[in-house]
PDB file of C-alpha atoms in Angstrom:
ATOM      1  CA  MET A  86      65.413 167.412 -17.460  1.00 38.00           C
ATOM      2  CA  PRO A  87      67.822 168.560 -14.734  1.00 44.00           C
ATOM      3  CA  LEU A  88      67.082 167.330 -11.244  1.00 48.00           C
ATOM      4  CA  ALA A  89      67.309 170.881  -9.895  1.00 49.00           C
ATOM      5  CA  HIS A  90      64.615 172.173 -12.230  1.00 83.00           C
ATOM      6  CA  PHE A  91      62.282 173.052  -9.338  1.00 93.00           C
ATOM      7  CA  ASP A  92      64.899 174.612  -7.065  1.00 91.00           C
ATOM      8  CA  GLY A  93      63.203 177.248  -4.918  1.00 90.00           C
ATOM      9  CA  ALA A  94      59.669 176.070  -5.728  1.00 97.00           C
ATOM     10  CA  LEU A  95      57.081 175.235  -3.067  1.00 98.00           C
ATOM     11  CA  ALA A  96      54.805 172.310  -3.935  1.00 98.00           C
ATOM     12  CA  VAL A  97      51.592 171.267  -2.171  1.00 98.00           C
ATOM     13  CA  VAL A  98      50.464 167.678  -2.759  1.00 98.00           C
ATOM     14  CA  THR A  99      47.214 166.285  -1.346  1.00 98.00           C
ATOM     15  CA  GLY A 100      46.782 162.586  -0.749  1.00 98.00           C
ATOM     16  CA  ALA A 101      50.543 162.519  -0.288  1.00 98.00           C
ATOM     17  CA  GLY A 102      50.527 159.746   2.295  1.00 97.00           C
ATOM     18  CA  GLY A 103      51.027 156.996  -0.264  1.00 95.00           C
ATOM     19  CA  GLY A 104      50.632 155.824  -3.827  1.00 94.00           C
ATOM     20  CA  LEU A 105      50.640 158.453  -6.534  1.00 96.00           C
ATOM     21  CA  GLY A 106      50.614 161.326  -4.054  1.00 97.00           C
ATOM     22  CA  ARG A 107      53.761 160.127  -2.331  1.00 98.00           C
ATOM     23  CA  ALA A 108      55.474 159.335  -5.639  1.00 97.00           C
ATOM     24  CA  THR A 109      54.682 162.822  -6.944  1.00 98.00           C
ATOM     25  CA  ALA A 110      55.828 164.529  -3.755  1.00 98.00           C
ATOM     26  CA  LEU A 111      59.133 162.647  -3.931  1.00 98.00           C
ATOM     27  CA  ALA A 112      59.601 163.332  -7.647  1.00 98.00           C
ATOM     28  CA  LEU A 113      59.217 167.049  -6.978  1.00 98.00           C
ATOM     29  CA  ALA A 114      61.463 166.862  -3.903  1.00 97.00           C
ATOM     30  CA  GLU A 115      64.151 165.080  -5.905  1.00 96.00           C
ATOM     31  CA  ARG A 116      64.136 168.009  -8.306  1.00 96.00           C
ATOM     32  CA  GLY A 117      64.682 170.594  -5.608  1.00 95.00           C
ATOM     33  CA  ALA A 118      61.161 171.598  -4.574  1.00 97.00           C
ATOM     34  CA  ALA A 119      60.145 172.089  -0.979  1.00 98.00           C
ATOM     35  CA  VAL A 120      57.107 169.889  -0.363  1.00 98.00           C
ATOM     36  CA  VAL A 121      53.964 170.263   1.716  1.00 98.00           C
ATOM     37  CA  ALA A 122      52.641 166.702   2.048  1.00 98.00           C
ATOM     38  CA  ALA A 123      48.959 166.738   2.986  1.00 98.00           C
ATOM     39  CA  ASP A 124      46.836 163.708   3.783  1.00 98.00           C
ATOM     40  CA  ILE A 125      43.908 162.750   5.993  1.00 98.00           C
ATOM     41  CA  ASP A 126      46.302 160.158   7.471  1.00 97.00           C
ATOM     42  CA  LEU A 127      48.918 162.259   9.263  1.00 98.00           C
ATOM     43  CA  PRO A 128      51.373 159.411  10.074  1.00 98.00           C
ATOM     44  CA  ALA A 129      51.368 158.449   6.373  1.00 98.00           C
ATOM     45  CA  ALA A 130      52.079 162.059   5.380  1.00 98.00           C
ATOM     46  CA  GLU A 131      54.888 162.166   7.932  1.00 98.00           C
ATOM     47  CA  ARG A 132      56.463 159.075   6.354  1.00 98.00           C
ATOM     48  CA  THR A 133      56.426 160.861   3.012  1.00 98.00           C
ATOM     49  CA  VAL A 134      58.120 163.840   4.648  1.00 98.00           C
ATOM     50  CA  THR A 135      60.832 161.576   6.050  1.00 98.00           C
ATOM     51  CA  LEU A 136      61.499 160.207   2.569  1.00 98.00           C
ATOM     52  CA  ALA A 137      61.521 163.708   1.057  1.00 98.00           C
ATOM     53  CA  LYS A 138      63.994 164.944   3.643  1.00 98.00           C
ATOM     54  CA  ALA A 139      66.239 161.980   2.851  1.00 97.00           C
ATOM     55  CA  LEU A 140      66.397 163.437  -0.668  1.00 96.00           C
ATOM     56  CA  GLY A 141      67.558 166.733   0.806  1.00 95.00           C
ATOM     57  CA  ALA A 142      64.238 168.539   0.378  1.00 96.00           C
ATOM     58  CA  GLU A 143      62.561 170.764   2.924  1.00 96.00           C
ATOM     59  CA  SER A 144      59.210 169.127   3.676  1.00 97.00           C
ATOM     60  CA  THR A 145      56.249 169.494   6.027  1.00 98.00           C
ATOM     61  CA  ALA A 146      53.323 167.187   6.787  1.00 98.00           C
ATOM     62  CA  TYR A 147      49.755 168.383   7.261  1.00 98.00           C
ATOM     63  CA  GLN A 148      46.602 166.520   8.173  1.00 98.00           C
ATOM     64  CA  VAL A 149      43.580 167.676   6.195  1.00 98.00           C
ATOM     65  CA  ASP A 150      40.326 166.271   4.842  1.00 98.00           C
ATOM     66  CA  VAL A 151      40.070 167.700   1.332  1.00 98.00           C
ATOM     67  CA  ALA A 152      36.288 167.268   1.386  1.00 98.00           C
ATOM     68  CA  ASP A 153      35.987 169.633   4.376  1.00 98.00           C
ATOM     69  CA  ALA A 154      35.679 173.190   3.060  1.00 98.00           C
ATOM     70  CA  ALA A 155      36.542 174.845   6.376  1.00 98.00           C
ATOM     71  CA  ALA A 156      39.538 172.582   6.927  1.00 98.00           C
ATOM     72  CA  MET A 157      40.834 173.338   3.447  1.00 98.00           C
ATOM     73  CA  GLU A 158      40.401 177.086   4.015  1.00 98.00           C
ATOM     74  CA  GLU A 159      42.469 176.785   7.185  1.00 98.00           C
ATOM     75  CA  PHE A 160      45.069 174.614   5.473  1.00 98.00           C
ATOM     76  CA  ALA A 161      45.547 176.994   2.535  1.00 98.00           C
ATOM     77  CA  ALA A 162      45.821 179.985   4.848  1.00 98.00           C
ATOM     78  CA  GLU A 163      48.359 178.205   7.049  1.00 98.00           C
ATOM     79  CA  VAL A 164      50.534 177.257   4.083  1.00 98.00           C
ATOM     80  CA  ARG A 165      50.495 180.877   2.882  1.00 98.00           C
ATOM     81  CA  ASP A 166      51.113 182.381   6.330  1.00 97.00           C
ATOM     82  CA  THR A 167      53.766 179.963   7.583  1.00 97.00           C
ATOM     83  CA  ARG A 168      55.472 179.296   4.265  1.00 96.00           C
ATOM     84  CA  ARG A 169      54.293 181.312   1.251  1.00 97.00           C
ATOM     85  CA  VAL A 170      52.075 180.988  -1.780  1.00 98.00           C
ATOM     86  CA  PRO A 171      52.855 177.643  -3.438  1.00 98.00           C
ATOM     87  CA  ASP A 172      54.228 177.435  -6.956  1.00 97.00           C
ATOM     88  CA  ILE A 173      52.844 173.962  -7.639  1.00 98.00           C
ATOM     89  CA  VAL A 174      49.644 172.380  -6.333  1.00 98.00           C
ATOM     90  CA  VAL A 175      48.799 168.739  -7.047  1.00 98.00           C
ATOM     91  CA  ASN A 176      45.192 167.901  -6.169  1.00 98.00           C
ATOM     92  CA  ASN A 177      45.665 164.165  -5.943  1.00 98.00           C
ATOM     93  CA  ALA A 178      43.513 162.912  -3.042  1.00 97.00           C
ATOM     94  CA  GLY A 179      40.854 160.522  -4.275  1.00 96.00           C
ATOM     95  CA  ILE A 180      38.808 157.460  -3.397  1.00 95.00           C
ATOM     96  CA  ALA A 181      37.196 154.692  -5.444  1.00 91.00           C
ATOM     97  CA  MET A 182      33.711 153.266  -5.124  1.00 92.00           C
ATOM     98  CA  ALA A 183      32.276 150.406  -7.158  1.00 91.00           C
ATOM     99  CA  GLY A 184      28.854 148.876  -7.571  1.00 92.00           C
ATOM    100  CA  ASP A 185      25.711 149.335  -9.603  1.00 92.00           C
ATOM    101  CA  PHE A 186      24.289 152.844  -9.833  1.00 95.00           C
ATOM    102  CA  LEU A 187      20.976 151.715  -8.316  1.00 95.00           C
ATOM    103  CA  ASP A 188      22.843 150.416  -5.253  1.00 94.00           C
ATOM    104  CA  HIS A 189      24.536 153.762  -4.564  1.00 96.00           C
ATOM    105  CA  GLU A 190      22.845 155.696  -1.757  1.00 96.00           C
ATOM    106  CA  VAL A 191      22.935 159.471  -1.413  1.00 97.00           C
ATOM    107  CA  GLU A 192      25.601 159.117   1.264  1.00 97.00           C
ATOM    108  CA  ASP A 193      27.795 157.160  -1.141  1.00 97.00           C
ATOM    109  CA  TRP A 194      27.555 159.899  -3.753  1.00 98.00           C
ATOM    110  CA  GLU A 195      28.262 162.583  -1.167  1.00 98.00           C
ATOM    111  CA  ARG A 196      31.403 160.785  -0.015  1.00 97.00           C
ATOM    112  CA  VAL A 197      32.851 160.276  -3.508  1.00 97.00           C
ATOM    113  CA  ILE A 198      31.928 163.758  -4.708  1.00 98.00           C
ATOM    114  CA  GLY A 199      33.300 165.242  -1.494  1.00 98.00           C
ATOM    115  CA  VAL A 200      36.782 163.811  -1.968  1.00 98.00           C
ATOM    116  CA  ASN A 201      37.148 163.412  -5.734  1.00 98.00           C
ATOM    117  CA  LEU A 202      35.458 166.606  -6.892  1.00 98.00           C
ATOM    118  CA  TRP A 203      35.088 169.003  -3.978  1.00 98.00           C
ATOM    119  CA  GLY A 204      38.656 168.230  -2.917  1.00 98.00           C
ATOM    120  CA  VAL A 205      39.858 169.387  -6.336  1.00 98.00           C
ATOM    121  CA  VAL A 206      37.534 172.398  -6.275  1.00 98.00           C
ATOM    122  CA  HIS A 207      38.788 173.460  -2.841  1.00 98.00           C
ATOM    123  CA  GLY A 208      42.461 173.013  -3.703  1.00 98.00           C
ATOM    124  CA  SER A 209      42.155 174.736  -7.065  1.00 98.00           C
ATOM    125  CA  ARG A 210      40.036 177.604  -5.770  1.00 98.00           C
ATOM    126  CA  LEU A 211      42.009 178.398  -2.633  1.00 98.00           C
ATOM    127  CA  PHE A 212      45.536 177.999  -3.934  1.00 98.00           C
ATOM    128  CA  GLY A 213      44.621 179.260  -7.403  1.00 98.00           C
ATOM    129  CA  ARG A 214      43.352 182.466  -5.830  1.00 98.00           C
ATOM    130  CA  GLN A 215      46.607 182.845  -3.909  1.00 98.00           C
ATOM    131  CA  MET A 216      48.610 182.359  -7.094  1.00 98.00           C
ATOM    132  CA  ALA A 217      46.470 184.880  -8.972  1.00 97.00           C
ATOM    133  CA  GLU A 218      46.865 187.492  -6.250  1.00 96.00           C
ATOM    134  CA  ARG A 219      50.626 186.984  -6.279  1.00 96.00           C
ATOM    135  CA  VAL A 220      50.813 187.412 -10.054  1.00 94.00           C
ATOM    136  CA  ARG A 221      48.723 190.577  -9.977  1.00 91.00           C
ATOM    137  CA  GLY A 222      51.120 192.063  -7.448  1.00 86.00           C
ATOM    138  CA  LEU A 223      54.264 191.351  -9.491  1.00 75.00           C
ATOM    139  CA  PRO A 224      55.623 192.782 -12.757  1.00 65.00           C
ATOM    140  CA  ALA A 225      54.836 190.779 -15.885  1.00 58.00           C
ATOM    141  CA  LYS A 226      57.458 188.318 -17.129  1.00 57.00           C
ATOM    142  CA  PRO A 227      56.251 187.180 -20.554  1.00 53.00           C
ATOM    143  CA  ASP A 228      59.404 185.125 -21.105  1.00 54.00           C
ATOM    144  CA  LYS A 229      58.331 182.806 -18.266  1.00 51.00           C
ATOM    145  CA  PRO A 230      54.970 181.245 -19.204  1.00 48.00           C
ATOM    146  CA  ASN A 231      54.746 179.212 -15.992  1.00 48.00           C
ATOM    147  CA  PHE A 232      55.764 182.093 -13.759  1.00 69.00           C
ATOM    148  CA  GLY A 233      52.411 182.305 -11.984  1.00 92.00           C
ATOM    149  CA  GLY A 234      52.383 178.700 -10.870  1.00 97.00           C
ATOM    150  CA  HIS A 235      50.883 175.374 -11.884  1.00 97.00           C
ATOM    151  CA  ILE A 236      47.884 173.350 -10.707  1.00 98.00           C
ATOM    152  CA  VAL A 237      47.715 169.620 -11.445  1.00 98.00           C
ATOM    153  CA  ASN A 238      44.392 167.840 -10.997  1.00 98.00           C
ATOM    154  CA  ILE A 239      44.520 164.059 -10.921  1.00 98.00           C
ATOM    155  CA  ALA A 240      41.589 162.653 -12.863  1.00 97.00           C
ATOM    156  CA  SER A 241      41.600 159.198 -14.476  1.00 96.00           C
ATOM    157  CA  ALA A 242      41.040 157.381 -17.742  1.00 95.00           C
ATOM    158  CA  ALA A 243      37.725 156.584 -16.068  1.00 94.00           C
ATOM    159  CA  GLY A 244      36.876 160.231 -16.648  1.00 96.00           C
ATOM    160  CA  TYR A 245      36.227 159.478 -20.313  1.00 96.00           C
ATOM    161  CA  THR A 246      35.449 155.760 -20.075  1.00 94.00           C
ATOM    162  CA  PRO A 247      31.943 154.877 -18.863  1.00 94.00           C
ATOM    163  CA  SER A 248      31.593 151.830 -16.624  1.00 92.00           C
ATOM    164  CA  ARG A 249      28.464 150.216 -15.245  1.00 92.00           C
ATOM    165  CA  VAL A 250      30.315 149.274 -12.063  1.00 89.00           C
ATOM    166  CA  MET A 251      31.941 152.628 -11.249  1.00 92.00           C
ATOM    167  CA  PRO A 252      29.322 155.314 -11.948  1.00 95.00           C
ATOM    168  CA  ALA A 253      30.248 157.656  -9.102  1.00 97.00           C
ATOM    169  CA  TYR A 254      33.982 157.383  -9.675  1.00 96.00           C
ATOM    170  CA  CYS A 255      33.707 157.894 -13.434  1.00 96.00           C
ATOM    171  CA  THR A 256      31.369 160.852 -12.971  1.00 98.00           C
ATOM    172  CA  THR A 257      33.644 162.675 -10.552  1.00 98.00           C
ATOM    173  CA  LYS A 258      36.736 162.069 -12.665  1.00 98.00           C
ATOM    174  CA  ALA A 259      34.954 163.371 -15.774  1.00 98.00           C
ATOM    175  CA  ALA A 260      34.054 166.477 -13.793  1.00 98.00           C
ATOM    176  CA  VAL A 261      37.698 166.957 -12.807  1.00 98.00           C
ATOM    177  CA  VAL A 262      38.720 166.913 -16.476  1.00 98.00           C
ATOM    178  CA  MET A 263      36.143 169.569 -17.385  1.00 98.00           C
ATOM    179  CA  LEU A 264      36.938 171.684 -14.328  1.00 98.00           C
ATOM    180  CA  SER A 265      40.605 171.649 -15.302  1.00 98.00           C
ATOM    181  CA  ASP A 266      39.847 172.809 -18.843  1.00 98.00           C
ATOM    182  CA  CYS A 267      37.641 175.623 -17.573  1.00 98.00           C
ATOM    183  CA  LEU A 268      40.205 176.729 -15.002  1.00 98.00           C
ATOM    184  CA  ARG A 269      43.031 176.588 -17.517  1.00 98.00           C
ATOM    185  CA  GLY A 270      41.130 179.000 -19.738  1.00 98.00           C
ATOM    186  CA  GLU A 271      40.555 181.402 -16.877  1.00 98.00           C
ATOM    187  CA  LEU A 272      44.090 181.396 -15.494  1.00 97.00           C
ATOM    188  CA  ALA A 273      46.036 181.350 -18.760  1.00 96.00           C
ATOM    189  CA  GLY A 274      46.279 185.144 -18.836  1.00 94.00           C
ATOM    190  CA  LEU A 275      47.901 185.065 -15.402  1.00 96.00           C
ATOM    191  CA  ARG A 276      50.568 182.588 -16.549  1.00 94.00           C
ATOM    192  CA  ILE A 277      49.160 179.909 -14.236  1.00 97.00           C
ATOM    193  CA  GLY A 278      49.080 176.497 -15.880  1.00 97.00           C
ATOM    194  CA  VAL A 279      46.445 173.840 -15.211  1.00 98.00           C
ATOM    195  CA  THR A 280      46.779 170.165 -16.144  1.00 98.00           C
ATOM    196  CA  ALA A 281      44.379 167.240 -15.917  1.00 98.00           C
ATOM    197  CA  VAL A 282      46.280 163.959 -15.548  1.00 98.00           C
ATOM    198  CA  CYS A 283      44.409 160.765 -16.465  1.00 97.00           C
ATOM    199  CA  PRO A 284      46.152 157.546 -15.440  1.00 94.00           C
ATOM    200  CA  GLY A 285      44.914 154.186 -16.609  1.00 87.00           C
ATOM    201  CA  PHE A 286      45.840 151.143 -14.540  1.00 74.00           C
ATOM    202  CA  SER A 287      48.520 152.170 -12.048  1.00 69.00           C
ATOM    203  CA  GLY A 288      49.945 150.328  -9.067  1.00 56.00           C
ATOM    204  CA  THR A 289      48.386 152.353  -6.270  1.00 63.00           C
ATOM    205  CA  ASN A 290      46.206 151.237  -3.351  1.00 63.00           C
ATOM    206  CA  ILE A 291      43.084 153.015  -4.570  1.00 68.00           C
ATOM    207  CA  LEU A 292      41.214 149.784  -5.344  1.00 65.00           C
ATOM    208  CA  ARG A 293      42.586 148.006  -2.303  1.00 66.00           C
ATOM    209  CA  ASN A 294      40.904 150.742  -0.260  1.00 73.00           C
ATOM    210  CA  ALA A 295      37.806 151.016  -2.451  1.00 78.00           C
ATOM    211  CA  THR A 296      34.239 150.777  -1.184  1.00 85.00           C
ATOM    212  CA  PHE A 297      31.969 148.218  -2.872  1.00 86.00           C
ATOM    213  CA  VAL A 298      28.267 148.956  -2.532  1.00 87.00           C
ATOM    214  CA  GLY A 299      25.297 146.647  -2.957  1.00 82.00           C
ATOM    215  CA  THR A 300      27.089 143.518  -1.776  1.00 84.00           C
ATOM    216  CA  ASP A 301      27.960 141.741   1.451  1.00 78.00           C
ATOM    217  CA  ARG A 302      31.302 142.194   3.187  1.00 82.00           C
ATOM    218  CA  ALA A 303      32.788 138.860   2.112  1.00 82.00           C
ATOM    219  CA  THR A 304      31.909 139.413  -1.553  1.00 75.00           C
ATOM    220  CA  ALA A 305      33.196 142.982  -1.384  1.00 71.00           C
ATOM    221  CA  GLU A 306      36.510 141.747   0.000  1.00 76.00           C
ATOM    222  CA  ARG A 307      36.857 139.176  -2.795  1.00 76.00           C
ATOM    223  CA  LEU A 308      36.107 141.848  -5.409  1.00 70.00           C
ATOM    224  CA  ARG A 309      38.568 144.223  -3.782  1.00 68.00           C
ATOM    225  CA  GLU A 310      41.346 141.644  -3.783  1.00 76.00           C
ATOM    226  CA  ARG A 311      40.626 140.637  -7.393  1.00 73.00           C
ATOM    227  CA  ALA A 312      40.649 144.246  -8.577  1.00 67.00           C
ATOM    228  CA  ASP A 313      43.845 145.013  -6.695  1.00 67.00           C
ATOM    229  CA  ARG A 314      45.606 141.960  -8.156  1.00 71.00           C
ATOM    230  CA  ALA A 315      44.627 143.101 -11.647  1.00 66.00           C
ATOM    231  CA  ILE A 316      46.004 146.570 -10.982  1.00 67.00           C
ATOM    232  CA  GLN A 317      49.275 145.286  -9.541  1.00 65.00           C
ATOM    233  CA  ALA A 318      49.670 142.827 -12.426  1.00 65.00           C
ATOM    234  CA  ARG A 319      49.738 145.786 -14.814  1.00 66.00           C
ATOM    235  CA  ARG A 320      53.166 146.652 -13.344  1.00 69.00           C
ATOM    236  CA  TYR A 321      52.860 150.371 -13.949  1.00 78.00           C
ATOM    237  CA  PRO A 322      54.136 151.927 -10.715  1.00 90.00           C
ATOM    238  CA  PRO A 323      53.018 155.333  -9.450  1.00 93.00           C
ATOM    239  CA  GLU A 324      56.568 156.604  -9.925  1.00 96.00           C
ATOM    240  CA  LYS A 325      56.056 156.425 -13.690  1.00 95.00           C
ATOM    241  CA  VAL A 326      52.879 158.476 -13.405  1.00 96.00           C
ATOM    242  CA  ALA A 327      54.756 160.978 -11.242  1.00 97.00           C
ATOM    243  CA  GLU A 328      57.329 161.399 -14.008  1.00 96.00           C
ATOM    244  CA  ARG A 329      54.548 162.288 -16.422  1.00 96.00           C
ATOM    245  CA  ILE A 330      53.212 164.817 -13.918  1.00 97.00           C
ATOM    246  CA  VAL A 331      56.620 166.463 -13.653  1.00 97.00           C
ATOM    247  CA  GLU A 332      56.838 166.599 -17.447  1.00 96.00           C
ATOM    248  CA  ALA A 333      53.352 168.113 -17.652  1.00 97.00           C
ATOM    249  CA  ILE A 334      54.331 170.904 -15.269  1.00 97.00           C
ATOM    250  CA  VAL A 335      57.546 171.664 -17.137  1.00 95.00           C
ATOM    251  CA  LYS A 336      55.816 171.688 -20.546  1.00 95.00           C
ATOM    252  CA  ASN A 337      52.554 173.218 -19.295  1.00 96.00           C
ATOM    253  CA  LYS A 338      50.453 170.464 -20.828  1.00 97.00           C
ATOM    254  CA  PRO A 339      46.673 170.795 -20.574  1.00 98.00           C
ATOM    255  CA  PHE A 340      45.808 167.101 -20.593  1.00 97.00           C
ATOM    256  CA  VAL A 341      47.907 163.989 -19.980  1.00 97.00           C
ATOM    257  CA  PRO A 342      46.646 160.424 -20.519  1.00 96.00           C
ATOM    258  CA  VAL A 343      49.112 158.102 -18.795  1.00 94.00           C
ATOM    259  CA  ASN A 344      50.074 154.671 -20.140  1.00 90.00           C
ATOM    260  CA  THR A 345      48.807 152.650 -23.086  1.00 89.00           C
ATOM    261  CA  GLU A 346      45.244 151.910 -22.016  1.00 90.00           C
ATOM    262  CA  ALA A 347      44.609 155.540 -21.149  1.00 93.00           C
ATOM    263  CA  HIS A 348      45.695 156.587 -24.651  1.00 94.00           C
ATOM    264  CA  VAL A 349      43.673 153.839 -26.344  1.00 93.00           C
ATOM    265  CA  LEU A 350      40.540 154.638 -24.366  1.00 93.00           C
ATOM    266  CA  ARG A 351      40.973 158.343 -25.055  1.00 95.00           C
ATOM    267  CA  ALA A 352      41.206 157.639 -28.768  1.00 95.00           C
ATOM    268  CA  LEU A 353      38.101 155.447 -28.638  1.00 93.00           C
ATOM    269  CA  SER A 354      36.193 158.150 -26.747  1.00 94.00           C
ATOM    270  CA  ARG A 355      36.799 160.493 -29.659  1.00 93.00           C
ATOM    271  CA  ILE A 356      36.685 158.121 -32.633  1.00 95.00           C
ATOM    272  CA  SER A 357      34.155 155.503 -31.539  1.00 94.00           C
ATOM    273  CA  PRO A 358      32.191 156.469 -28.423  1.00 92.00           C
ATOM    274  CA  ALA A 359      29.713 153.688 -29.234  1.00 95.00           C
ATOM    275  CA  SER A 360      32.440 151.121 -28.576  1.00 92.00           C
ATOM    276  CA  LEU A 361      32.971 152.554 -25.100  1.00 92.00           C
ATOM    277  CA  ARG A 362      29.254 152.427 -24.406  1.00 93.00           C
ATOM    278  CA  LEU A 363      29.396 148.744 -25.292  1.00 91.00           C
ATOM    279  CA  LEU A 364      32.448 148.311 -23.063  1.00 87.00           C
ATOM    280  CA  ALA A 365      30.548 150.017 -20.240  1.00 90.00           C
ATOM    281  CA  ARG A 366      28.319 146.969 -19.974  1.00 85.00           C
ATOM    282  CA  ALA A 367      31.269 144.836 -18.845  1.00 74.00           C
ATOM    283  CA  PRO A 368      32.068 144.462 -15.122  1.00 61.00           C
ATOM    284  CA  ALA A 369      35.494 146.139 -15.363  1.00 51.00           C
ATOM    285  CA  VAL A 370      37.241 148.785 -13.259  1.00 43.00           C
ATOM    286  CA  LEU A 371      39.852 151.429 -14.056  1.00 38.00           C
ATOM    287  CA  ARG A 372      42.811 152.939 -12.253  1.00 36.00           C
TER     288      ARG A 372
END
């Protein structure tokens, strides 16, 4: 694929302050897109912008909490008013939480759902509406199936792999997959693509920053370090996932499992769901 494939495109990436979000923002910038790097951590988003500008891409940093509906409304309106309607939106921001279901409090569920699901809902709804309004105001171009724009929602192999130690995370990621399928059906007639991306183990900091419920601080820290070492040992960097995201946008793919374990688990979910239910009893984590 030519590096200039996205020349003239405007891309919004949430959770762009590091990990997969930063890798995706830079992959799009390298291919000519202007990037809006959004993150709750503004200095981290600004570092991504510095890297994007070094690639020659126009880039802007924004601080936003994707779980905050009002903040996301303001963010989407500001992007439209100060820049324009984006062509690509990557709803990437996410958090991990581990522990037994019975140890999760209501506040724990609200936090994970707020970021992992509501963040995707807000980004898809607000920017998807902008894209739809733009398409309706322009003449049809049937020779350009992606003309209306593209929304990428980052889910996880955990979205189709049950786990006794990650009930909230798995639940929200499963919801992101279904939301993406529903939205793809709705927006297809407007030439707006929607993709759910499901990484398996990938070298991001999501588990390093995870919350562990139902345990003391010292035990939680040991679990966090152990999980992060396992993820890093997989040696599948976020840049590889970002390449798959770029490919998904170009080819307008509906669903993208990323790396071997994601494909294997997807196959098991369809061929032998009982085996995954058995696997769910094991104290393992994904992504």
